[in-house]
Each structure stands twice: as structure tokens, then as C-alpha cells.
PDB file of C-alpha atoms and ligand atoms in Angstrom:
ATOM      1  CA  MET A   1     -78.308 -34.429 -46.740  1.00 33.00           C
ATOM      2  CA  ALA A   2     -75.433 -33.885 -49.109  1.00 34.00           C
ATOM      3  CA  PRO A   3     -75.633 -35.593 -52.479  1.00 34.00           C
ATOM      4  CA  ASN A   4     -73.247 -38.467 -53.115  1.00 34.00           C
ATOM      5  CA  ASP A   5     -72.595 -38.691 -49.410  1.00 33.00           C
ATOM      6  CA  GLN A   6     -70.750 -41.966 -49.700  1.00 35.00           C
ATOM      7  CA  GLN A   7     -68.142 -40.814 -52.207  1.00 36.00           C
ATOM      8  CA  ASP A   8     -64.508 -40.317 -51.332  1.00 37.00           C
ATOM      9  CA  PRO A   9     -64.332 -36.719 -50.086  1.00 38.00           C
ATOM     10  CA  MET A  10     -60.752 -36.376 -51.326  1.00 43.00           C
ATOM     11  CA  LEU A  11     -61.436 -37.723 -54.774  1.00 40.00           C
ATOM     12  CA  PRO A  12     -58.786 -36.254 -57.073  1.00 42.00           C
ATOM     13  CA  VAL A  13     -59.662 -35.258 -60.591  1.00 41.00           C
ATOM     14  CA  SER A  14     -57.637 -37.509 -62.777  1.00 38.00           C
ATOM     15  CA  PRO A  15     -55.664 -36.308 -64.556  1.00 40.00           C
ATOM     16  CA  PRO A  16     -55.566 -32.804 -63.060  1.00 43.00           C
ATOM     17  CA  ALA A  17     -56.498 -30.464 -65.892  1.00 41.00           C
ATOM     18  CA  THR A  18     -54.329 -27.518 -64.959  1.00 43.00           C
ATOM     19  CA  SER A  19     -51.850 -28.640 -62.327  1.00 47.00           C
ATOM     20  CA  HIS A  20     -48.352 -29.727 -63.075  1.00 47.00           C
ATOM     21  CA  GLN A  21     -48.233 -31.413 -59.699  1.00 55.00           C
ATOM     22  CA  THR A  22     -49.025 -35.022 -58.981  1.00 67.00           C
ATOM     23  CA  HIS A  23     -51.414 -35.754 -56.131  1.00 70.00           C
ATOM     24  CA  HIS A  24     -48.550 -36.899 -53.921  1.00 71.00           C
ATOM     25  CA  ASN A  25     -46.392 -33.875 -54.687  1.00 84.00           C
ATOM     26  CA  MET A  26     -49.294 -31.591 -53.881  1.00 89.00           C
ATOM     27  CA  TRP A  27     -49.419 -32.734 -50.262  1.00 89.00           C
ATOM     28  CA  ASP A  28     -45.681 -33.082 -49.882  1.00 89.00           C
ATOM     29  CA  LEU A  29     -44.952 -29.592 -51.217  1.00 92.00           C
ATOM     30  CA  THR A  30     -47.737 -28.041 -49.151  1.00 94.00           C
ATOM     31  CA  ALA A  31     -46.364 -29.619 -45.999  1.00 92.00           C
ATOM     32  CA  ARG A  32     -42.830 -28.465 -46.727  1.00 92.00           C
ATOM     33  CA  ARG A  33     -43.957 -24.953 -47.674  1.00 94.00           C
ATOM     34  CA  ALA A  34     -46.566 -24.468 -44.942  1.00 94.00           C
ATOM     35  CA  GLY A  35     -44.864 -21.299 -43.733  1.00 93.00           C
ATOM     36  CA  GLN A  36     -45.220 -19.789 -47.231  1.00 96.00           C
ATOM     37  CA  CYS A  37     -48.641 -21.223 -47.945  1.00 97.00           C
ATOM     38  CA  GLY A  38     -51.983 -19.441 -48.151  1.00 97.00           C
ATOM     39  CA  CYS A  39     -55.414 -21.069 -47.971  1.00 98.00           C
ATOM     40  CA  PHE A  40     -58.278 -19.169 -49.579  1.00 98.00           C
ATOM     41  CA  PHE A  41     -61.978 -19.916 -49.187  1.00 98.00           C
ATOM     42  CA  ASP A  42     -65.165 -18.753 -50.768  1.00 98.00           C
ATOM     43  CA  PHE A  43     -68.019 -18.708 -48.196  1.00 97.00           C
ATOM     44  CA  ASP A  44     -71.453 -19.562 -49.676  1.00 94.00           C
ATOM     45  CA  GLY A  45     -71.625 -23.082 -51.063  1.00 94.00           C
ATOM     46  CA  THR A  46     -68.059 -23.740 -49.921  1.00 96.00           C
ATOM     47  CA  LEU A  47     -67.930 -23.255 -46.123  1.00 97.00           C
ATOM     48  CA  ALA A  48     -71.710 -22.959 -45.746  1.00 96.00           C
ATOM     49  CA  PRO A  49     -74.592 -24.745 -47.490  1.00 94.00           C
ATOM     50  CA  ILE A  50     -76.724 -22.548 -49.738  1.00 88.00           C
ATOM     51  CA  GLY A  51     -80.016 -21.550 -48.145  1.00 82.00           C
ATOM     52  CA  ASP A  52     -83.221 -19.794 -49.193  1.00 77.00           C
ATOM     53  CA  ASP A  53     -82.576 -16.870 -46.852  1.00 81.00           C
ATOM     54  CA  PRO A  54     -79.040 -15.481 -47.369  1.00 81.00           C
ATOM     55  CA  GLU A  55     -79.069 -13.960 -43.873  1.00 85.00           C
ATOM     56  CA  ALA A  56     -79.778 -17.346 -42.286  1.00 89.00           C
ATOM     57  CA  VAL A  57     -76.859 -19.122 -43.987  1.00 92.00           C
ATOM     58  CA  ALA A  58     -74.245 -20.378 -41.521  1.00 95.00           C
ATOM     59  CA  PRO A  59     -71.011 -22.348 -41.755  1.00 97.00           C
ATOM     60  CA  VAL A  60     -71.060 -26.120 -41.459  1.00 97.00           C
ATOM     61  CA  PRO A  61     -70.468 -27.250 -37.826  1.00 96.00           C
ATOM     62  CA  GLY A  62     -66.753 -27.791 -37.285  1.00 96.00           C
ATOM     63  CA  THR A  63     -65.697 -25.194 -39.859  1.00 97.00           C
ATOM     64  CA  LEU A  64     -64.497 -22.618 -37.322  1.00 96.00           C
ATOM     65  CA  ASP A  65     -62.388 -25.141 -35.432  1.00 95.00           C
ATOM     66  CA  ALA A  66     -60.855 -26.453 -38.648  1.00 96.00           C
ATOM     67  CA  LEU A  67     -60.044 -22.972 -39.947  1.00 96.00           C
ATOM     68  CA  GLY A  68     -58.500 -22.103 -36.597  1.00 94.00           C
ATOM     69  CA  LEU A  69     -56.240 -25.135 -36.707  1.00 94.00           C
ATOM     70  CA  LEU A  70     -55.276 -24.365 -40.289  1.00 95.00           C
ATOM     71  CA  ALA A  71     -54.506 -20.721 -39.480  1.00 94.00           C
ATOM     72  CA  ASP A  72     -51.975 -21.951 -36.931  1.00 93.00           C
ATOM     73  CA  ARG A  73     -50.189 -24.024 -39.570  1.00 94.00           C
ATOM     74  CA  VAL A  74     -50.024 -21.915 -42.721  1.00 95.00           C
ATOM     75  CA  LYS A  75     -48.979 -18.352 -43.368  1.00 95.00           C
ATOM     76  CA  ARG A  76     -52.373 -16.962 -44.341  1.00 94.00           C
ATOM     77  CA  VAL A  77     -56.027 -18.022 -44.266  1.00 96.00           C
ATOM     78  CA  VAL A  78     -58.246 -15.742 -46.298  1.00 98.00           C
ATOM     79  CA  ILE A  79     -61.999 -15.620 -46.915  1.00 98.00           C
ATOM     80  CA  VAL A  80     -62.888 -14.212 -50.350  1.00 98.00           C
ATOM     81  CA  SER A  81     -66.604 -13.679 -50.783  1.00 96.00           C
ATOM     82  CA  ALA A  82     -69.388 -11.670 -52.363  1.00 90.00           C
ATOM     83  CA  ARG A  83     -70.639 -11.029 -48.829  1.00 92.00           C
ATOM     84  CA  PRO A  84     -69.842  -7.910 -46.811  1.00 93.00           C
ATOM     85  CA  VAL A  85     -66.963  -8.213 -44.351  1.00 95.00           C
ATOM     86  CA  ASP A  86     -69.367  -7.522 -41.466  1.00 93.00           C
ATOM     87  CA  PHE A  87     -71.397 -10.609 -42.357  1.00 94.00           C
ATOM     88  CA  LEU A  88     -68.300 -12.777 -42.746  1.00 96.00           C
ATOM     89  CA  ARG A  89     -66.991 -11.610 -39.388  1.00 94.00           C
ATOM     90  CA  ARG A  90     -70.308 -12.445 -37.733  1.00 94.00           C
ATOM     91  CA  GLN A  91     -70.080 -15.959 -39.166  1.00 95.00           C
ATOM     92  CA  LEU A  92     -66.354 -16.628 -38.796  1.00 95.00           C
ATOM     93  CA  GLY A  93     -65.023 -13.854 -36.572  1.00 86.00           C
ATOM     94  CA  GLY A  94     -64.444 -16.271 -33.715  1.00 84.00           C
ATOM     95  CA  VAL A  95     -61.468 -17.653 -35.635  1.00 89.00           C
ATOM     96  CA  PRO A  96     -58.325 -15.636 -34.928  1.00 86.00           C
ATOM     97  CA  LEU A  97     -55.831 -14.752 -37.680  1.00 88.00           C
ATOM     98  CA  LEU A  98     -58.287 -14.764 -40.583  1.00 94.00           C
ATOM     99  CA  SER A  99     -58.315 -12.117 -43.291  1.00 96.00           C
ATOM    100  CA  PHE A 100     -61.612 -11.175 -44.921  1.00 97.00           C
ATOM    101  CA  PHE A 101     -62.088  -9.839 -48.424  1.00 97.00           C
ATOM    102  CA  GLY A 102     -65.751  -8.968 -48.843  1.00 96.00           C
ATOM    103  CA  LEU A 103     -67.802  -7.742 -51.807  1.00 94.00           C
ATOM    104  CA  TYR A 104     -65.322  -9.399 -54.174  1.00 92.00           C
ATOM    105  CA  GLY A 105     -62.504  -7.378 -52.615  1.00 95.00           C
ATOM    106  CA  LEU A 106     -64.150  -3.945 -52.542  1.00 96.00           C
ATOM    107  CA  GLU A 107     -63.627  -4.046 -48.766  1.00 96.00           C
ATOM    108  CA  TRP A 108     -61.298  -6.016 -46.544  1.00 97.00           C
ATOM    109  CA  GLN A 109     -60.164  -6.545 -42.993  1.00 95.00           C
ATOM    110  CA  THR A 110     -57.050  -8.167 -41.616  1.00 90.00           C
ATOM    111  CA  GLY A 111     -56.805  -9.153 -37.962  1.00 81.00           C
ATOM    112  CA  SER A 112     -57.999  -6.400 -35.642  1.00 82.00           C
ATOM    113  CA  GLU A 113     -57.526  -3.608 -38.195  1.00 88.00           C
ATOM    114  CA  PRO A 114     -60.614  -1.625 -39.232  1.00 92.00           C
ATOM    115  CA  VAL A 115     -62.512  -2.511 -42.400  1.00 94.00           C
ATOM    116  CA  ARG A 116     -60.891  -0.816 -45.402  1.00 96.00           C
ATOM    117  CA  THR A 117     -62.823   0.257 -48.495  1.00 96.00           C
ATOM    118  CA  HIS A 118     -61.375   0.271 -52.001  1.00 95.00           C
ATOM    119  CA  PRO A 119     -60.922   4.006 -52.719  1.00 94.00           C
ATOM    120  CA  GLU A 120     -62.605   3.786 -56.132  1.00 94.00           C
ATOM    121  CA  ALA A 121     -65.673   2.167 -54.536  1.00 95.00           C
ATOM    122  CA  GLU A 122     -66.246   4.880 -51.893  1.00 93.00           C
ATOM    123  CA  PRO A 123     -68.290   7.217 -54.157  1.00 94.00           C
ATOM    124  CA  TYR A 124     -70.786   4.453 -54.958  1.00 96.00           C
ATOM    125  CA  GLN A 125     -72.164   4.177 -51.434  1.00 94.00           C
ATOM    126  CA  SER A 126     -74.936   6.718 -51.966  1.00 96.00           C
ATOM    127  CA  ILE A 127     -75.923   5.281 -55.369  1.00 97.00           C
ATOM    128  CA  MET A 128     -76.234   1.800 -53.873  1.00 97.00           C
ATOM    129  CA  LYS A 129     -78.335   3.009 -50.975  1.00 97.00           C
ATOM    130  CA  GLY A 130     -80.721   4.671 -53.429  1.00 97.00           C
ATOM    131  CA  LEU A 131     -80.856   1.603 -55.655  1.00 98.00           C
ATOM    132  CA  ALA A 132     -81.684  -0.683 -52.743  1.00 98.00           C
ATOM    133  CA  ALA A 133     -84.591   1.574 -51.767  1.00 98.00           C
ATOM    134  CA  GLU A 134     -85.848   1.670 -55.372  1.00 98.00           C
ATOM    135  CA  ALA A 135     -85.596  -2.104 -55.697  1.00 97.00           C
ATOM    136  CA  ASP A 136     -87.594  -2.557 -52.498  1.00 97.00           C
ATOM    137  CA  GLN A 137     -90.331  -0.298 -53.855  1.00 97.00           C
ATOM    138  CA  GLU A 138     -90.416  -1.385 -57.494  1.00 97.00           C
ATOM    139  CA  LEU A 139     -89.721  -5.131 -57.536  1.00 97.00           C
ATOM    140  CA  PRO A 140     -92.187  -7.835 -56.414  1.00 96.00           C
ATOM    141  CA  ALA A 141     -92.157  -8.685 -52.736  1.00 95.00           C
ATOM    142  CA  GLU A 142     -90.748 -12.172 -53.390  1.00 94.00           C
ATOM    143  CA  VAL A 143     -87.461 -10.597 -54.507  1.00 95.00           C
ATOM    144  CA  LEU A 144     -85.032 -10.340 -51.633  1.00 94.00           C
ATOM    145  CA  VAL A 145     -83.094  -7.085 -51.910  1.00 95.00           C
ATOM    146  CA  GLU A 146     -79.724  -7.346 -50.189  1.00 92.00           C
ATOM    147  CA  TYR A 147     -78.121  -3.949 -49.591  1.00 93.00           C
ATOM    148  CA  LYS A 148     -74.382  -4.432 -49.119  1.00 91.00           C
ATOM    149  CA  ARG A 149     -73.204  -0.799 -48.808  1.00 93.00           C
ATOM    150  CA  LEU A 150     -71.063  -0.941 -51.980  1.00 95.00           C
ATOM    151  CA  SER A 151     -73.353  -3.172 -54.022  1.00 95.00           C
ATOM    152  CA  VAL A 152     -76.958  -4.387 -54.225  1.00 96.00           C
ATOM    153  CA  ALA A 153     -77.906  -8.016 -54.788  1.00 94.00           C
ATOM    154  CA  LEU A 154     -81.359  -9.036 -56.023  1.00 96.00           C
ATOM    155  CA  HIS A 155     -82.125 -12.617 -54.977  1.00 93.00           C
ATOM    156  CA  TYR A 156     -84.962 -14.403 -56.783  1.00 93.00           C
ATOM    157  CA  ARG A 157     -84.500 -17.857 -55.265  1.00 88.00           C
ATOM    158  CA  MET A 158     -88.042 -17.663 -53.883  1.00 89.00           C
ATOM    159  CA  ALA A 159     -89.447 -16.722 -57.308  1.00 91.00           C
ATOM    160  CA  PRO A 160     -87.318 -18.077 -60.182  1.00 94.00           C
ATOM    161  CA  HIS A 161     -90.014 -17.104 -62.719  1.00 96.00           C
ATOM    162  CA  LEU A 162     -89.173 -13.434 -62.064  1.00 95.00           C
ATOM    163  CA  ARG A 163     -85.667 -13.818 -63.456  1.00 95.00           C
ATOM    164  CA  THR A 164     -86.236 -11.945 -66.722  1.00 96.00           C
ATOM    165  CA  GLN A 165     -88.000  -9.061 -65.015  1.00 96.00           C
ATOM    166  CA  ILE A 166     -85.217  -8.711 -62.471  1.00 97.00           C
ATOM    167  CA  GLU A 167     -82.461  -8.943 -65.053  1.00 96.00           C
ATOM    168  CA  GLN A 168     -84.144  -6.238 -67.124  1.00 97.00           C
ATOM    169  CA  TRP A 169     -84.546  -3.977 -64.096  1.00 98.00           C
ATOM    170  CA  ALA A 170     -80.888  -4.484 -63.152  1.00 98.00           C
ATOM    171  CA  ALA A 171     -79.696  -3.881 -66.725  1.00 97.00           C
ATOM    172  CA  GLY A 172     -81.614  -0.595 -66.859  1.00 98.00           C
ATOM    173  CA  ARG A 173     -80.225   0.677 -63.566  1.00 97.00           C
ATOM    174  CA  GLY A 174     -76.766  -0.563 -64.474  1.00 97.00           C
ATOM    175  CA  GLU A 175     -76.842   1.477 -67.674  1.00 97.00           C
ATOM    176  CA  ARG A 176     -78.202   4.569 -65.953  1.00 97.00           C
ATOM    177  CA  HIS A 177     -75.533   4.612 -63.250  1.00 96.00           C
ATOM    178  CA  GLN A 178     -72.704   3.030 -65.267  1.00 96.00           C
ATOM    179  CA  LEU A 179     -72.586   0.000 -62.976  1.00 97.00           C
ATOM    180  CA  ARG A 180     -71.444  -3.543 -63.512  1.00 94.00           C
ATOM    181  CA  VAL A 181     -74.280  -6.112 -63.610  1.00 95.00           C
ATOM    182  CA  GLN A 182     -73.241  -9.588 -62.556  1.00 90.00           C
ATOM    183  CA  ALA A 183     -75.473 -12.651 -62.646  1.00 88.00           C
ATOM    184  CA  GLY A 184     -74.970 -15.454 -60.131  1.00 82.00           C
ATOM    185  CA  ARG A 185     -76.962 -18.357 -58.798  1.00 79.00           C
ATOM    186  CA  MET A 186     -80.544 -17.064 -58.479  1.00 88.00           C
ATOM    187  CA  VAL A 187     -79.152 -13.572 -58.000  1.00 91.00           C
ATOM    188  CA  VAL A 188     -78.302 -10.471 -60.019  1.00 95.00           C
ATOM    189  CA  GLU A 189     -75.885  -8.006 -58.493  1.00 94.00           C
ATOM    190  CA  LEU A 190     -75.244  -4.339 -59.251  1.00 96.00           C
ATOM    191  CA  LYS A 191     -71.634  -3.400 -58.509  1.00 94.00           C
ATOM    192  CA  PRO A 192     -69.294  -0.450 -59.026  1.00 96.00           C
ATOM    193  CA  PRO A 193     -67.439  -0.702 -62.381  1.00 95.00           C
ATOM    194  CA  ILE A 194     -64.136  -1.447 -60.736  1.00 93.00           C
ATOM    195  CA  GLY A 195     -61.722  -4.123 -61.915  1.00 88.00           C
ATOM    196  CA  ARG A 196     -61.788  -5.990 -58.645  1.00 91.00           C
ATOM    197  CA  ASP A 197     -62.821  -9.627 -58.353  1.00 91.00           C
ATOM    198  CA  LYS A 198     -61.785 -12.802 -56.571  1.00 96.00           C
ATOM    199  CA  GLY A 199     -59.035 -13.237 -59.151  1.00 97.00           C
ATOM    200  CA  SER A 200     -57.389  -9.881 -58.486  1.00 96.00           C
ATOM    201  CA  VAL A 201     -57.669 -10.394 -54.724  1.00 97.00           C
ATOM    202  CA  VAL A 202     -55.976 -13.784 -54.937  1.00 98.00           C
ATOM    203  CA  ALA A 203     -53.319 -12.554 -57.394  1.00 98.00           C
ATOM    204  CA  GLU A 204     -52.412  -9.808 -54.919  1.00 96.00           C
ATOM    205  CA  GLN A 205     -52.497 -12.044 -51.846  1.00 97.00           C
ATOM    206  CA  ILE A 206     -50.274 -14.802 -53.294  1.00 98.00           C
ATOM    207  CA  ARG A 207     -47.407 -12.525 -54.356  1.00 97.00           C
ATOM    208  CA  ASP A 208     -45.333 -13.373 -51.287  1.00 97.00           C
ATOM    209  CA  LEU A 209     -46.348 -17.055 -51.178  1.00 98.00           C
ATOM    210  CA  SER A 210     -44.905 -20.173 -52.800  1.00 97.00           C
ATOM    211  CA  CYS A 211     -48.038 -22.263 -52.311  1.00 97.00           C
ATOM    212  CA  ALA A 212     -51.761 -21.514 -52.319  1.00 98.00           C
ATOM    213  CA  TRP A 213     -54.976 -23.502 -52.091  1.00 98.00           C
ATOM    214  CA  TYR A 214     -58.300 -22.083 -53.210  1.00 98.00           C
ATOM    215  CA  PHE A 215     -61.656 -23.649 -52.284  1.00 98.00           C
ATOM    216  CA  GLY A 216     -64.711 -22.545 -54.259  1.00 97.00           C
ATOM    217  CA  ASP A 217     -68.000 -23.710 -55.715  1.00 95.00           C
ATOM    218  CA  ASP A 218     -69.214 -21.150 -58.223  1.00 89.00           C
ATOM    219  CA  LEU A 219     -68.369 -19.392 -61.466  1.00 86.00           C
ATOM    220  CA  SER A 220     -66.931 -16.335 -59.704  1.00 86.00           C
ATOM    221  CA  ASP A 221     -64.339 -18.666 -58.181  1.00 95.00           C
ATOM    222  CA  LEU A 222     -62.996 -19.492 -61.635  1.00 94.00           C
ATOM    223  CA  ARG A 223     -61.206 -16.130 -61.612  1.00 95.00           C
ATOM    224  CA  ALA A 224     -59.408 -17.170 -58.440  1.00 97.00           C
ATOM    225  CA  PHE A 225     -58.482 -20.483 -60.031  1.00 97.00           C
ATOM    226  CA  ALA A 226     -57.183 -18.514 -63.026  1.00 96.00           C
ATOM    227  CA  ALA A 227     -55.055 -16.350 -60.725  1.00 97.00           C
ATOM    228  CA  LEU A 228     -53.360 -19.521 -59.496  1.00 97.00           C
ATOM    229  CA  ASP A 229     -52.931 -20.669 -63.115  1.00 96.00           C
ATOM    230  CA  ALA A 230     -51.322 -17.348 -64.061  1.00 97.00           C
ATOM    231  CA  ARG A 231     -48.905 -17.412 -61.146  1.00 97.00           C
ATOM    232  CA  GLN A 232     -47.993 -21.018 -61.902  1.00 95.00           C
ATOM    233  CA  SER A 233     -47.373 -20.173 -65.565  1.00 95.00           C
ATOM    234  CA  ALA A 234     -45.097 -17.290 -64.606  1.00 96.00           C
ATOM    235  CA  ASP A 235     -43.375 -19.278 -61.867  1.00 95.00           C
ATOM    236  CA  PRO A 236     -43.472 -23.059 -62.431  1.00 93.00           C
ATOM    237  CA  SER A 237     -42.115 -23.684 -58.933  1.00 94.00           C
ATOM    238  CA  PHE A 238     -45.272 -22.149 -57.434  1.00 96.00           C
ATOM    239  CA  LEU A 239     -47.826 -24.679 -56.204  1.00 96.00           C
ATOM    240  CA  GLY A 240     -51.461 -23.771 -56.787  1.00 96.00           C
ATOM    241  CA  VAL A 241     -54.181 -26.216 -55.766  1.00 96.00           C
ATOM    242  CA  ARG A 242     -57.732 -25.654 -56.979  1.00 96.00           C
ATOM    243  CA  VAL A 243     -60.419 -27.361 -54.891  1.00 96.00           C
ATOM    244  CA  SER A 244     -63.985 -27.598 -56.182  1.00 96.00           C
ATOM    245  CA  VAL A 245     -66.720 -27.950 -53.566  1.00 96.00           C
ATOM    246  CA  ALA A 246     -69.894 -29.415 -55.019  1.00 93.00           C
ATOM    247  CA  ASN A 247     -73.370 -28.771 -53.688  1.00 84.00           C
ATOM    248  CA  ALA A 248     -76.962 -29.476 -54.612  1.00 78.00           C
ATOM    249  CA  GLU A 249     -77.218 -26.297 -56.662  1.00 78.00           C
ATOM    250  CA  SER A 250     -73.916 -25.919 -58.520  1.00 77.00           C
ATOM    251  CA  GLY A 251     -73.082 -29.634 -58.662  1.00 77.00           C
ATOM    252  CA  HIS A 252     -69.501 -30.173 -59.738  1.00 82.00           C
ATOM    253  CA  ALA A 253     -69.409 -26.952 -61.784  1.00 82.00           C
ATOM    254  CA  LEU A 254     -65.698 -26.336 -61.283  1.00 90.00           C
ATOM    255  CA  ARG A 255     -64.611 -29.947 -61.482  1.00 90.00           C
ATOM    256  CA  PRO A 256     -63.145 -29.790 -65.012  1.00 90.00           C
ATOM    257  CA  VAL A 257     -60.529 -27.274 -63.907  1.00 92.00           C
ATOM    258  CA  ALA A 258     -60.049 -28.423 -60.308  1.00 95.00           C
ATOM    259  CA  ASP A 259     -57.226 -30.493 -58.838  1.00 94.00           C
ATOM    260  CA  LEU A 260     -59.416 -31.913 -56.076  1.00 94.00           C
ATOM    261  CA  CYS A 261     -63.166 -32.184 -55.568  1.00 94.00           C
ATOM    262  CA  LEU A 262     -65.121 -32.288 -52.332  1.00 95.00           C
ATOM    263  CA  ASP A 263     -68.709 -33.469 -52.517  1.00 93.00           C
ATOM    264  CA  ALA A 264     -70.317 -30.842 -50.274  1.00 95.00           C
ATOM    265  CA  PRO A 265     -69.519 -28.011 -47.834  1.00 96.00           C
ATOM    266  CA  GLU A 266     -70.098 -30.635 -45.122  1.00 96.00           C
ATOM    267  CA  ARG A 267     -66.919 -32.323 -46.328  1.00 96.00           C
ATOM    268  CA  VAL A 268     -64.711 -29.287 -45.858  1.00 97.00           C
ATOM    269  CA  PRO A 269     -64.114 -29.313 -42.058  1.00 97.00           C
ATOM    270  CA  GLY A 270     -63.000 -32.955 -42.126  1.00 96.00           C
ATOM    271  CA  PHE A 271     -60.793 -32.343 -45.134  1.00 96.00           C
ATOM    272  CA  LEU A 272     -59.116 -29.374 -43.421  1.00 96.00           C
ATOM    273  CA  THR A 273     -58.634 -31.345 -40.211  1.00 94.00           C
ATOM    274  CA  ASP A 274     -56.909 -34.065 -42.252  1.00 92.00           C
ATOM    275  CA  MET A 275     -54.863 -31.399 -44.003  1.00 93.00           C
ATOM    276  CA  VAL A 276     -53.712 -30.024 -40.653  1.00 93.00           C
ATOM    277  CA  THR A 277     -52.482 -33.433 -39.563  1.00 90.00           C
ATOM    278  CA  VAL A 278     -50.385 -33.597 -42.722  1.00 87.00           C
ATOM    279  CA  LEU A 279     -49.015 -30.119 -42.139  1.00 86.00           C
ATOM    280  CA  ALA A 280     -48.323 -30.318 -38.429  1.00 69.00           C
ATOM    281  CA  PRO A 281     -45.427 -32.766 -38.302  1.00 50.00           C
ATOM    282  CA  ARG A 282     -43.825 -31.549 -41.526  1.00 43.00           C
ATOM    283  CA  ALA A 283     -44.173 -27.819 -41.001  1.00 44.00           C
ATOM    284  CA  VAL A 284     -41.146 -27.850 -38.705  1.00 45.00           C
ATOM    285  CA  THR A 285     -39.037 -29.915 -41.118  1.00 44.00           C
ATOM    286  CA  PRO A 286     -36.429 -27.774 -42.869  1.00 43.00           C
TER     287      PRO A 286
HETATM  288 MG1   MG B   1     -69.847 -19.693 -53.431  1.00 72.09          MG
END
């Protein structure tokens, strides 16, 4: 059961910390700009509840239908996640018209095109395969080693007391192979040292848009929020809406810099369905 289940799922942060838009203008502008609007979503903790087994995590019922409706109304619906594209497609691939940016944008897939790999990340495939095998052999069995082709994630959700040991192991391997070491929620990830993150993906994907919404729950989503901030600073007519999705683990971590807060991933499908009803009649208005 989601925490605070009785709260208003569309509770605005008042006053919005970073937006120049009022709550009313936010909806009005989005409706009028639907054809130039992009909607961006993190996956874990945003469209799907966090679970002990990362492979068993699945989107909240109703999410696929809601994303499908939204994709018919706005210019672009994009999933931006730490997960591989293959995983995201397994979970959400039934929705037509989605774009997937996996591994923080090291790989991506649009429509029926093949998965593309960031050229600077290609050489790291063999290193990551070796690291995953080493982690499996050297770390305690409670650590879940997730091999993601271009990165390796070490999950210690089942054994939080191992955190220091895992962080030290990751730091050592990171130094040896000149990798980036990124800590997340109950996870440490070894990544290629490439300047690619959710922020750079969103900055690139909003260039041809006049409106963008980003839904996220975790610290890595702050970079995406910042990409909206930067675009809005450069172009005050641009509408960026930052939506924080709370959950049992992160709580309202992004709330201080969000324009809207939803209380749980379970709130997202209903919110998007409401959003579609706002967009549908106005999208055809000149
Ligand atoms: Mg997340």
C-alpha cells in the first residue's frame, strides 16, 4: 500500500521553487502546445514500485494504457532510465510510439529502429563483462550483480550491512579501469566515464520542443530537472514541468525542486489519464 494514500495526487508544491509558471498556466500551456510537448519518465520508483528483485519489478497496472493515450496526444513520450533498453522494452514495449533511453542514455531505441549504442561506450563492453564475472565470484552471495552490457550494478538491498565492502570493491575496480562509480538507492554502479546522464539526454531531446514534463523519483532525476531549468533560463517562453513521484524508499526526495508531487507510482496512471483528458479537446485548438 502506498504511503499517504489519501492525499491529493495532484498536490502542487506551493510556491513552485523553480517554475515561472502558475499551476493554471502549466496546464493551459501544455494543452495548447501538445504538438510540441514531450513527456519524459524515469522507470523504477516512478512508473514501477521498487522491489527487492530488480528483474521482478513491473509497471503499475494501467501504466501502459495511460502512456499509450499520452503518446497519441503529445509529440514525444520518452523513457529515461538506468535500465537497459531491452528490459524497458520488455516492460513497456507494448506501447507504440515510445522512445527508450537506457543505461542513462548510453543506448537508445526509437520506434522500430534497432538499439543504438553511444560510440564512446562500445569499447567498455568487454570490461563490463569481466567485471560482472569478478563481482559474482568475489562478492558475497547476497549481493545481486546486474550485468547491463555497458555497465554493472551491484545491488545490496538484501544485505544493507555490506554497503561499505561493496563501495570499496567498486571504488577499486573503478580506479583500475578508469570507470565512473555512481551510488544509488541500495546500489553501486560501475559505468564508462562518459558525460552522458539523464540531464544530457533530456537537454538533447527537448531542443525541438516548447514544452516538456519530466517525472522522476531519485537523485539521478535531478539532472533531468536541471536540464529543464537550463532550457527555461535560456528561453523563458519554454515550459518545463518537474514532477516528483514519492515512494516508500525515496519519500519526497525531489519535492523541494518539483512543480508537482505525486504520492506513489500507483498515482501516475490516473494522473496521466487526467492529463490526456485535458490535452484531448485543446490539442486541436489553434
Ligand atoms: Mg527511479
